[in-house]
mmCIF file of C-alpha atoms in Angstrom:
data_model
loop_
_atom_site.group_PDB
_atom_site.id
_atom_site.type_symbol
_atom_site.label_atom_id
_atom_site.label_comp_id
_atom_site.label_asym_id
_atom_site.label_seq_id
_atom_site.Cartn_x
_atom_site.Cartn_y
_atom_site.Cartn_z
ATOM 1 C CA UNK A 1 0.000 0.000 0.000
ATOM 2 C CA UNK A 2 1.364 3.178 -0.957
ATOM 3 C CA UNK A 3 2.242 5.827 1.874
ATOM 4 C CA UNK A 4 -0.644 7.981 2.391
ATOM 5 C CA UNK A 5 0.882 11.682 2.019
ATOM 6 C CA UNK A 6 -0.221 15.341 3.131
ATOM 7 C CA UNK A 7 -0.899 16.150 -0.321
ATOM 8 C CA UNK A 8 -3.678 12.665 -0.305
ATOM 9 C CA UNK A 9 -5.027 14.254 2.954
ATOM 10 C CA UNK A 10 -5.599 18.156 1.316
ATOM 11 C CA UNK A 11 -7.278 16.731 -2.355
ATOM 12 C CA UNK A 12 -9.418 14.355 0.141
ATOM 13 C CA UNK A 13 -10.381 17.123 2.470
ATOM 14 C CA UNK A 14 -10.722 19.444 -0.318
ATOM 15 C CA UNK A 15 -8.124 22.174 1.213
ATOM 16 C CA UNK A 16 -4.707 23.287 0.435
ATOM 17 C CA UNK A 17 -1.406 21.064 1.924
ATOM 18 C CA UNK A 18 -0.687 24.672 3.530
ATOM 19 C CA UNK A 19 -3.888 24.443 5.360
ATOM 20 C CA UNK A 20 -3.196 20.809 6.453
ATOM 21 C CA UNK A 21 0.092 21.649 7.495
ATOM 22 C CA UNK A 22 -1.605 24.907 9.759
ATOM 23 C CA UNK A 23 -4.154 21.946 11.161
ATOM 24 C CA UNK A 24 -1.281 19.153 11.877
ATOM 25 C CA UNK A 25 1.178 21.738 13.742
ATOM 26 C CA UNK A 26 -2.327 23.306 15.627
ATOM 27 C CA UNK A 27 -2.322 26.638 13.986
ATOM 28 C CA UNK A 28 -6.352 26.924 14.156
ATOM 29 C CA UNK A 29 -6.161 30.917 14.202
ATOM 30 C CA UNK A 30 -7.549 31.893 11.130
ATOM 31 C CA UNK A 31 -9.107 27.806 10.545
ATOM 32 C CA UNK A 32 -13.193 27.153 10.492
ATOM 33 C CA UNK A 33 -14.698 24.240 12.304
ATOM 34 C CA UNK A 34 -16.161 23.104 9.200
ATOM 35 C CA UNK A 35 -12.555 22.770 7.485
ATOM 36 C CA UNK A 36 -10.925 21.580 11.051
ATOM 37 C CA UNK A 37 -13.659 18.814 10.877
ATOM 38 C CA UNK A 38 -12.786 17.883 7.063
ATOM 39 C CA UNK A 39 -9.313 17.662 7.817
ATOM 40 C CA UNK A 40 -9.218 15.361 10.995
ATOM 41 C CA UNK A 41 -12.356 13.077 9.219
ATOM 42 C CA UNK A 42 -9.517 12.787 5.916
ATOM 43 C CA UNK A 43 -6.996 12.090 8.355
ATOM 44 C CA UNK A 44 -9.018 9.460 9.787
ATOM 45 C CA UNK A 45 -10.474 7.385 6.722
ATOM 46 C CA UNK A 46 -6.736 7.523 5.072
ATOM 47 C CA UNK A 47 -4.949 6.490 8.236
ATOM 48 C CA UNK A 48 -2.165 9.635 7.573
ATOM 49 C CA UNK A 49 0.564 9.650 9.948
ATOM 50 C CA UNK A 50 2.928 13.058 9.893
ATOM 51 C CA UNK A 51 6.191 12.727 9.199
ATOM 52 C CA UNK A 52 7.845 13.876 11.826
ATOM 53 C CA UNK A 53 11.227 13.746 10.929
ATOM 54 C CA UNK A 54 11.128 15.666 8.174
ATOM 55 C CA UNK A 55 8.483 18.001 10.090
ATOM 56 C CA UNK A 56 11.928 18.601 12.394
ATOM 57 C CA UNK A 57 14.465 19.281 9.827
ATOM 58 C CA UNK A 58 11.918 22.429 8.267
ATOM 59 C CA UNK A 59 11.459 23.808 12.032
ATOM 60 C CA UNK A 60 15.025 22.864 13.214
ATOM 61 C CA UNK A 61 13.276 21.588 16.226
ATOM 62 C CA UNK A 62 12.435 17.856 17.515
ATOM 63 C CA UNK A 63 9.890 18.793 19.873
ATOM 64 C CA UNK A 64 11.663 15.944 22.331
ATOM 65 C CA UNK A 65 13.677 16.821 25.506
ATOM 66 C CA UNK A 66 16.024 14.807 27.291
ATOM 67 C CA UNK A 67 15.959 14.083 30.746
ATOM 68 C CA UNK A 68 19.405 11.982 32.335
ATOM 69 C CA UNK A 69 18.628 11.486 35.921
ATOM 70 C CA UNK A 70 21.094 10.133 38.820
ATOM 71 C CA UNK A 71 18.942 7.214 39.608
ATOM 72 C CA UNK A 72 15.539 6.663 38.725
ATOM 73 C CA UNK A 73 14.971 4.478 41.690
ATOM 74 C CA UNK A 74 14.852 7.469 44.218
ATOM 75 C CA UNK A 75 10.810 8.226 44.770
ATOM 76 C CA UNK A 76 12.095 12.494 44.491
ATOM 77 C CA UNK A 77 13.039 11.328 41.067
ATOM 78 C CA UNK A 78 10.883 9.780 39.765
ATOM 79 C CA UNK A 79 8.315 12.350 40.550
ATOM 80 C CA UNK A 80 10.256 15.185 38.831
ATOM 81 C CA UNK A 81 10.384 12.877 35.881
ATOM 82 C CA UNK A 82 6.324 12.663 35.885
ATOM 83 C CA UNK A 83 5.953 16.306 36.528
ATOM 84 C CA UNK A 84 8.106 16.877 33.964
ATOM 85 C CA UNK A 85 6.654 14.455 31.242
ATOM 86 C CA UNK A 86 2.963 15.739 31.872
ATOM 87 C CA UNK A 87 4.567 19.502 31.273
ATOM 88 C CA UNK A 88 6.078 18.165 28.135
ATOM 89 C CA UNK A 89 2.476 16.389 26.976
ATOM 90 C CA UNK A 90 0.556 19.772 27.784
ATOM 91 C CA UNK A 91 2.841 21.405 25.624
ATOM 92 C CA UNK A 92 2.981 18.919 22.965
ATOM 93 C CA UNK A 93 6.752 18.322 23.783
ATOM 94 C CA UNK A 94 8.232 14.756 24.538
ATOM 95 C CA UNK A 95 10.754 13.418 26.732
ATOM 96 C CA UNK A 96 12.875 10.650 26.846
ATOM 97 C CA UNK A 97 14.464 9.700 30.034
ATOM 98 C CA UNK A 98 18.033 8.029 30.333
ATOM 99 C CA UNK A 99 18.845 6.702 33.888
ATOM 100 C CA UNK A 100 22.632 7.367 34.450
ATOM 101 C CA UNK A 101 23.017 5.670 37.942
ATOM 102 C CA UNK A 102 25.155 8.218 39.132
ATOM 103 C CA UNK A 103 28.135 7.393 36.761
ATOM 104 C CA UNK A 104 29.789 9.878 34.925
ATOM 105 C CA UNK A 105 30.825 7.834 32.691
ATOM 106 C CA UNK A 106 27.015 6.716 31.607
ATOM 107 C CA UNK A 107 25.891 10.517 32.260
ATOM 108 C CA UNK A 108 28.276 11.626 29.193
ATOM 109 C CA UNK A 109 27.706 8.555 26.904
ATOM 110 C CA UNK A 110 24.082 9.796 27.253
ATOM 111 C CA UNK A 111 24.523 13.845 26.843
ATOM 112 C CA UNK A 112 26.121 12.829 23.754
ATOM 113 C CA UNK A 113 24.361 10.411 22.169
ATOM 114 C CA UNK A 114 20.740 12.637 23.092
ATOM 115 C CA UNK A 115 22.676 15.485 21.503
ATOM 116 C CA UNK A 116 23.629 13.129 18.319
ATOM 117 C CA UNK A 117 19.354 12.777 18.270
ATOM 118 C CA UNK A 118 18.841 16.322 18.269
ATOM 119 C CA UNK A 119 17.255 16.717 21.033
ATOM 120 C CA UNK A 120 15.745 20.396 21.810
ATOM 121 C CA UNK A 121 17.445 20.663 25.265
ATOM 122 C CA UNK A 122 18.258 18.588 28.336
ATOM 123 C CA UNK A 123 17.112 18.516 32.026
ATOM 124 C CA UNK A 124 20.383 17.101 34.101
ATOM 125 C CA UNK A 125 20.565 15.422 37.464
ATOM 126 C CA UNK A 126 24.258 16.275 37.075
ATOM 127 C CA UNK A 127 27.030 14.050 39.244
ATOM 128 C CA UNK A 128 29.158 16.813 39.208
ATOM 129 C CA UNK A 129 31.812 15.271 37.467
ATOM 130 C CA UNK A 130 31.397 16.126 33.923
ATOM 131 C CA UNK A 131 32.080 19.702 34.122
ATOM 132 C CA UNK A 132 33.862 20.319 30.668
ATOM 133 C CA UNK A 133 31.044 19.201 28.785
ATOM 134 C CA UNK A 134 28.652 20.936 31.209
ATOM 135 C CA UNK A 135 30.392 24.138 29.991
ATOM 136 C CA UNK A 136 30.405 22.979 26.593
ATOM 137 C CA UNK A 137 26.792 23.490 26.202
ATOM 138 C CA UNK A 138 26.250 26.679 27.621
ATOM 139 C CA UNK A 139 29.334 28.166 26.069
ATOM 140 C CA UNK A 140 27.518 26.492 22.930
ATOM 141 C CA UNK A 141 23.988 28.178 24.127
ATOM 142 C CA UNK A 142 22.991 24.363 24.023
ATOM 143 C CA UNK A 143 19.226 24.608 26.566
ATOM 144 C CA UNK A 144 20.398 22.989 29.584
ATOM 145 C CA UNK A 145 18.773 22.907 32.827
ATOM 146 C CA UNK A 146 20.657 21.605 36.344
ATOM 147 C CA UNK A 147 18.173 19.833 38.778
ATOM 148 C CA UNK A 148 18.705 19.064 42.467
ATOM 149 C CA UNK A 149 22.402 19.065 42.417
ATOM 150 C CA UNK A 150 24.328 22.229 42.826
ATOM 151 C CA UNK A 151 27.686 22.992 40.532
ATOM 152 C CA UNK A 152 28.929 26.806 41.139
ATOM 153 C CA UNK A 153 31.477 26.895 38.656
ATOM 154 C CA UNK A 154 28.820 26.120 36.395
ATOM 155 C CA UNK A 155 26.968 29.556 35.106
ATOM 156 C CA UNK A 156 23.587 27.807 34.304
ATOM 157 C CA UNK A 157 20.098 27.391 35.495
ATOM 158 C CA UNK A 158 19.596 25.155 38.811
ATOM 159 C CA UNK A 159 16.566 24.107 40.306
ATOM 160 C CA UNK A 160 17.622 22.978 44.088
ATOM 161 C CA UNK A 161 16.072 22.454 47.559
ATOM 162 C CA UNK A 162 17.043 23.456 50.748
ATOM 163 C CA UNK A 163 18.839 20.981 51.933
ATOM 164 C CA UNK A 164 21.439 22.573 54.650
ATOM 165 C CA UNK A 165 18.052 24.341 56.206
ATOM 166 C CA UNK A 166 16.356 21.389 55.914
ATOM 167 C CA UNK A 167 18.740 18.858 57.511
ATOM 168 C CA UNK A 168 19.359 21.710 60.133
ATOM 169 C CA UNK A 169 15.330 21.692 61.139
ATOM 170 C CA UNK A 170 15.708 18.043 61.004
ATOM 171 C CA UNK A 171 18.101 17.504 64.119
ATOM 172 C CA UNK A 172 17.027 20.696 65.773
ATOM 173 C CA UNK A 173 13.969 18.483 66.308
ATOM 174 C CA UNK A 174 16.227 15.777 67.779
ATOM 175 C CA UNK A 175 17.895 18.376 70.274
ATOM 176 C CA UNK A 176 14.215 19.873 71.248
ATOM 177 C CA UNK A 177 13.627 16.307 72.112
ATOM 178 C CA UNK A 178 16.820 15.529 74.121
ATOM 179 C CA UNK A 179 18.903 13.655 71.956
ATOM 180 C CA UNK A 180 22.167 14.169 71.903
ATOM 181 C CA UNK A 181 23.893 11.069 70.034
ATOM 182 C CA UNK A 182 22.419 11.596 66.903
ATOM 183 C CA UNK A 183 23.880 10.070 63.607
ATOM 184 C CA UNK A 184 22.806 11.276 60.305
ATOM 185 C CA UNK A 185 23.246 8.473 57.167
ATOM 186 C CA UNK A 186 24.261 9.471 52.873
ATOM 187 C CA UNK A 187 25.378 7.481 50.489
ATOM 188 C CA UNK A 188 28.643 8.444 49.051
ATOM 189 C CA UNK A 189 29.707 12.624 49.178
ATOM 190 C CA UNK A 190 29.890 12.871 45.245
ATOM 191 C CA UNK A 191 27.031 15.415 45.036
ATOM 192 C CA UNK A 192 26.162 18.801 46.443
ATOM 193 C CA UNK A 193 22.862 17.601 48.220
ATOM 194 C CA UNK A 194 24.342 15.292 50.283
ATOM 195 C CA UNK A 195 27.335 17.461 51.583
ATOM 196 C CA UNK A 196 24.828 20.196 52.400
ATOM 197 C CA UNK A 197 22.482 17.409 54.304
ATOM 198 C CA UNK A 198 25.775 17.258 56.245
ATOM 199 C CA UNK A 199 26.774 20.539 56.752
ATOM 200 C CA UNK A 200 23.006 21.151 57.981
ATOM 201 C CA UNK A 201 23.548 18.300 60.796
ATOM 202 C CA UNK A 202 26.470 19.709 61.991
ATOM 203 C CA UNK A 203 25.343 23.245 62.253
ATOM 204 C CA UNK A 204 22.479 22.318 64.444
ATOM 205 C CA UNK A 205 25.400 20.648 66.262
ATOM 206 C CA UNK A 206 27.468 23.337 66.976
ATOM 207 C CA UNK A 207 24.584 26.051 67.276
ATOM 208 C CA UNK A 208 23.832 23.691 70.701
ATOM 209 C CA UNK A 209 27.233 23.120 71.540
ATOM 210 C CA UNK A 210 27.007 19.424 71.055
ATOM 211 C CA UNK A 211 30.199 17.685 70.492
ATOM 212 C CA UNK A 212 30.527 16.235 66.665
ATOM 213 C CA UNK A 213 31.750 12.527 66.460
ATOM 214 C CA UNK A 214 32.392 11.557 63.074
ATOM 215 C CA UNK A 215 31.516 7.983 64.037
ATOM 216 C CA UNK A 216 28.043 9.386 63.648
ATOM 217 C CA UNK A 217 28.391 10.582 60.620
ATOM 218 C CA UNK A 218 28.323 7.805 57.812
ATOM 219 C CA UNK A 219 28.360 8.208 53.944
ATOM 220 C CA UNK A 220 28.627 4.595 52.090
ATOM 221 C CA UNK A 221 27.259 2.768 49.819
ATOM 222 C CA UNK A 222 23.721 1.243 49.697
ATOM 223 C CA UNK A 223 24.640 -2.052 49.850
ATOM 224 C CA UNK A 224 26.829 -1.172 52.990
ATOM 225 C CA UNK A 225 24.545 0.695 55.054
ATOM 226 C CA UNK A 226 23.434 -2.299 57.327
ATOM 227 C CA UNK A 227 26.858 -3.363 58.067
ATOM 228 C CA UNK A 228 28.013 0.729 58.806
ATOM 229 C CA UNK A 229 24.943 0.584 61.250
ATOM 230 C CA UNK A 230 25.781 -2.768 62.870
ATOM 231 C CA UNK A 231 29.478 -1.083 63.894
ATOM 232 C CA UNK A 232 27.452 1.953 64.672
ATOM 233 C CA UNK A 233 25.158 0.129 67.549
ATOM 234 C CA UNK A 234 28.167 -1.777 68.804
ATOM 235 C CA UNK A 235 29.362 1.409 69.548
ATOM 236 C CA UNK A 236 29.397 2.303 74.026
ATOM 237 C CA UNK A 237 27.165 5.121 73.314
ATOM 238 C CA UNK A 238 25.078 4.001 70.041
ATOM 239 C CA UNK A 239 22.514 6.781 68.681
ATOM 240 C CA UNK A 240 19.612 8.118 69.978
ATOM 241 C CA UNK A 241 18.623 8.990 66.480
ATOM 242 C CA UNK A 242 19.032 9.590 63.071
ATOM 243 C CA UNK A 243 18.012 11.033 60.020
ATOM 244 C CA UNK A 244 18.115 9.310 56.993
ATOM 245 C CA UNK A 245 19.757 11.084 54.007
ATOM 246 C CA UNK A 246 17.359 9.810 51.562
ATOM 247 C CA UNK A 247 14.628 7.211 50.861
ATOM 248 C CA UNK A 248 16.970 4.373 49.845
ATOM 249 C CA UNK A 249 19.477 5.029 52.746
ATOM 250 C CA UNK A 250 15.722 4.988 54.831
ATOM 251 C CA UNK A 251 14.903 1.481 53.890
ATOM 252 C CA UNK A 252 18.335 -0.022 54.201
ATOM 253 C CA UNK A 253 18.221 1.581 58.260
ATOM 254 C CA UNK A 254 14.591 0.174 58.594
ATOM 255 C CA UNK A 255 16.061 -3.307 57.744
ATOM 256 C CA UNK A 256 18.652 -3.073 59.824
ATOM 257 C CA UNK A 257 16.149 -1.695 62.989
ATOM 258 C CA UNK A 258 13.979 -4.535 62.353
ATOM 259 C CA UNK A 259 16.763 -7.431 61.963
ATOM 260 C CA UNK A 260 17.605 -6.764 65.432
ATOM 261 C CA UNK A 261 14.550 -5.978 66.438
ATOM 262 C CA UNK A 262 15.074 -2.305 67.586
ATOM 263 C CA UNK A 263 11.762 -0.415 67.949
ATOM 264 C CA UNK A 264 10.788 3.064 66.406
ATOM 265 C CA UNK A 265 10.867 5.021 68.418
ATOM 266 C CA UNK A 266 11.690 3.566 71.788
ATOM 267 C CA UNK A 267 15.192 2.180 71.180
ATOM 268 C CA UNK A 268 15.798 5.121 68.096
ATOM 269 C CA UNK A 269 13.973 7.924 66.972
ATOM 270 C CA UNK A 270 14.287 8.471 62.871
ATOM 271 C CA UNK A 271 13.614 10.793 60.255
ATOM 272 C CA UNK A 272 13.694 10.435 56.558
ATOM 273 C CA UNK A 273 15.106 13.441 54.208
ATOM 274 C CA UNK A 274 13.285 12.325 51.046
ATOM 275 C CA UNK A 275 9.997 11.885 49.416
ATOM 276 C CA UNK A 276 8.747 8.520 51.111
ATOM 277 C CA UNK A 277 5.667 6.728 49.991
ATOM 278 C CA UNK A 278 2.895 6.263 52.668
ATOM 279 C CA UNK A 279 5.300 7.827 54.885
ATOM 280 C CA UNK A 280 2.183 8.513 57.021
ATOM 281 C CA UNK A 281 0.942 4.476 56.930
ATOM 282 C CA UNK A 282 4.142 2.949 58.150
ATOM 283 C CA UNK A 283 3.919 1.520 61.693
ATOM 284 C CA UNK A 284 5.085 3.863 62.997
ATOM 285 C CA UNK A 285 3.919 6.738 61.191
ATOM 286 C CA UNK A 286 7.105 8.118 59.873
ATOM 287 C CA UNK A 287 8.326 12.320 60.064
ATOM 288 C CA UNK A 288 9.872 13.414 57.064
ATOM 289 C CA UNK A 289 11.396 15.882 54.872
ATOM 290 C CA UNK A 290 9.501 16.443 51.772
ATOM 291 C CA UNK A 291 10.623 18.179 48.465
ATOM 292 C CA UNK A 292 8.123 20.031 46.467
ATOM 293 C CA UNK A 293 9.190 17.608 43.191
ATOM 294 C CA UNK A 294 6.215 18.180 41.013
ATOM 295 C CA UNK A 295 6.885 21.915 41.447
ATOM 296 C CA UNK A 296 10.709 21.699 40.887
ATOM 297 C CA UNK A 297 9.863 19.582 38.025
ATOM 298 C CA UNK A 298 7.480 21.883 36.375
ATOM 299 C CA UNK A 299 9.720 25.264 36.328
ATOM 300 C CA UNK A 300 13.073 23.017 35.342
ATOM 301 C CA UNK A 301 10.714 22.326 32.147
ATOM 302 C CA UNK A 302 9.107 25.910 31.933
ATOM 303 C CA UNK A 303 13.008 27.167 32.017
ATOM 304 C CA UNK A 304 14.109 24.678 29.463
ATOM 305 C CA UNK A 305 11.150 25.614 27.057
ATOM 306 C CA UNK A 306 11.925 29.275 27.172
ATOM 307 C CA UNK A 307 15.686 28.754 26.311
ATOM 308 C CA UNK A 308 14.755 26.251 23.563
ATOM 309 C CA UNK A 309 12.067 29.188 22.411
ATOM 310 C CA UNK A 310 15.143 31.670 22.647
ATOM 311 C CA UNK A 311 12.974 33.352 25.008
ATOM 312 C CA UNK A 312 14.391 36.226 27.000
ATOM 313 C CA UNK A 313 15.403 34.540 30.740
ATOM 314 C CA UNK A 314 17.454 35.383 33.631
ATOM 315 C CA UNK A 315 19.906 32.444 34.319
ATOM 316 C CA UNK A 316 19.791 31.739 38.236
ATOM 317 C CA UNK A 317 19.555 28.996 41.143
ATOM 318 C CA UNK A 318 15.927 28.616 42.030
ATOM 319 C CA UNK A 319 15.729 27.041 45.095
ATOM 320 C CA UNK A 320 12.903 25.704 47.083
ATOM 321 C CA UNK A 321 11.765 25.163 50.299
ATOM 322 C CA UNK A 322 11.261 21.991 51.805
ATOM 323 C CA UNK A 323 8.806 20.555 54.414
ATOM 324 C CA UNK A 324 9.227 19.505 57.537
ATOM 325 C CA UNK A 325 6.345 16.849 58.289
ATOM 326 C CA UNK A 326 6.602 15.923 62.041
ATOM 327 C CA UNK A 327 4.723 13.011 63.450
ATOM 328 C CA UNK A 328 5.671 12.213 67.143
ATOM 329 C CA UNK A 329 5.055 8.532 66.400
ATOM 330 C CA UNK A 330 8.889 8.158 65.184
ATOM 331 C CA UNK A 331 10.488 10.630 67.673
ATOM 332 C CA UNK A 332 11.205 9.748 70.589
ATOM 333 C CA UNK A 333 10.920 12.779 73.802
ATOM 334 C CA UNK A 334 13.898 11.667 76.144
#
């Protein structure tokens, strides 16, 4: 069967291809019902598909953005990913998402190769590591937008969270409480977030003139996390408390309380700096820190539409406040 064409479409609908083209790229201005109804009823009974490609080549635009996140397993994530994706739909814009697991290795193989597709722009969970193609693209006026992860020799747009404010709230709480041996668990200190979660603990610290043991303080890998915390309890003075550094680091702990049978919150109180699930149905009822993602997720794509538009836009660090959702279930008053 031959390939049913734009021109088939017009001589079928009884219009010009110039008037097809107005109704397949949604320029309805100056468009009647009637003819908008003859158009999409051809469209129909010939079974035309646009060709998209070449539609791309005459606009020099793909109408697809690229999105390479850290890890796709983290719930904060995968939420900026959907809030993203419906922006992208709304604006009849798609995205393809590339999960780099942290590796900048991966995270380049993947800049270039959605670059090499012609992509209209990316949105970057950045590992920080990459910074000579990072500069690449702006110095190239390539749209590029930074998300969670902070890089200040890079002069770009970042959307971030308040994560030294946050973390600082976080065992403030603890102290208000009476805890004093309180340990605060990352995964490795490659990114910005996770040093800040730190610096946050160890502010409250100081503020209250509470000693700072780094035995408390553990950054390690996921897989490691229950045998960090099984040195960490055989400790003389084990913790009181912790917070969690995210929701993966949060489930590993949970394991580990449970294994040996330590209760929530009478043997340790816990929070958990991420966006966890049903935080409010776990037994106990869990406090967390929560990230706005769906609203970080919607301005990174607003931002990255604009400079793909070659709109006029003021390239800074937007940062956003997080919450602070306290349930006295997992915190215990000593």
């Amino acid at each position: 069967m031959a390939k049913v064409t734009m021109a088939d479409v017009a001589k079928y609908a009884g219009v010009s291809k110039s008037t097809v083209s107005q109704y397949i790229n949604k320029r309805y201005e100056y468009m009647g019902e009637d003819t908008r109804e003859k158009i999409k009823s051809a469209i129909e009974q010939l079974g035309y598909h646009p060709n998209y490609i070449a539609r791309s080549l005459k606009q020099k635009k793909t109408s697809m953005i690229g999105i390479i996140v850290a890890d796709i397993v983290h719930r904060f994530s995968t939420e900026i990913c959907r809030s993203i994706e419906d922006y992208c739909f709304e604006h009849d814009y798609q995205a393809i998402i590339c999960n780099a697991d942290n590796n900048p290795k991966k995270e380049r193989t993947y800049i270039e190769t959605l670059r090499a597709k012609q992509v209209d722009g990316l949105i970057i969970f950045p590992t920080g590591q990459n910074t000579d193609i990072y500069a690449k693209m702006i110095e190239e006026d390539y749209p590029v937008v930074f998300m969670d992860r902070d890089i200040p020799e890079i002069n770009a747009s970042f959307i971030l969270s308040t994560n030294i404010e946050s973390s600082y709230h976080a065992i403030k709480l603890f102290l208000e409480n009476g805890h004093k041996n309180i340990a605060i668990l990352t995964q490795p200190l490659t990114i910005s977030t996770r040093k800040e979660r730190i610096e946050g603990y160890k502010k409250a610290l100081l503020e209250n003139s509470i000693d700072i043991y780094e035995d408390y303080i553990i950054s390690s890998e996921i897989e490691n996390v229950k045998t960090e915390l099984h040195h960490l309890f055989q400790k003389k003075n084990p913790p009181t408390a912790i917070l969690a550094g995210n929701d993966l680091v949060f489930l590993e702990t949970l394991a580990f309380l449970q294994e040996k049978k330590l209760r929530i919150p009478e043997d340790v109180s816990l929070i958990v700096f991420d966006n966890f699930p049903f935080a409010h149905l776990s037994n106990p009822p869990m406090t967390m820190i929560a990230q706005p993602a769906f609203e970080m997720g919607k301005k990174a794509t607003e931002i990255l539409l604009k400079l793909v538009n070659k709109e006029h836009f003021k390239v800074e660090k937007i940062i956003y406040p997080c919450e602070l959702i306290v349930r006295p279930s997992s915190i215990k008053k000593i």
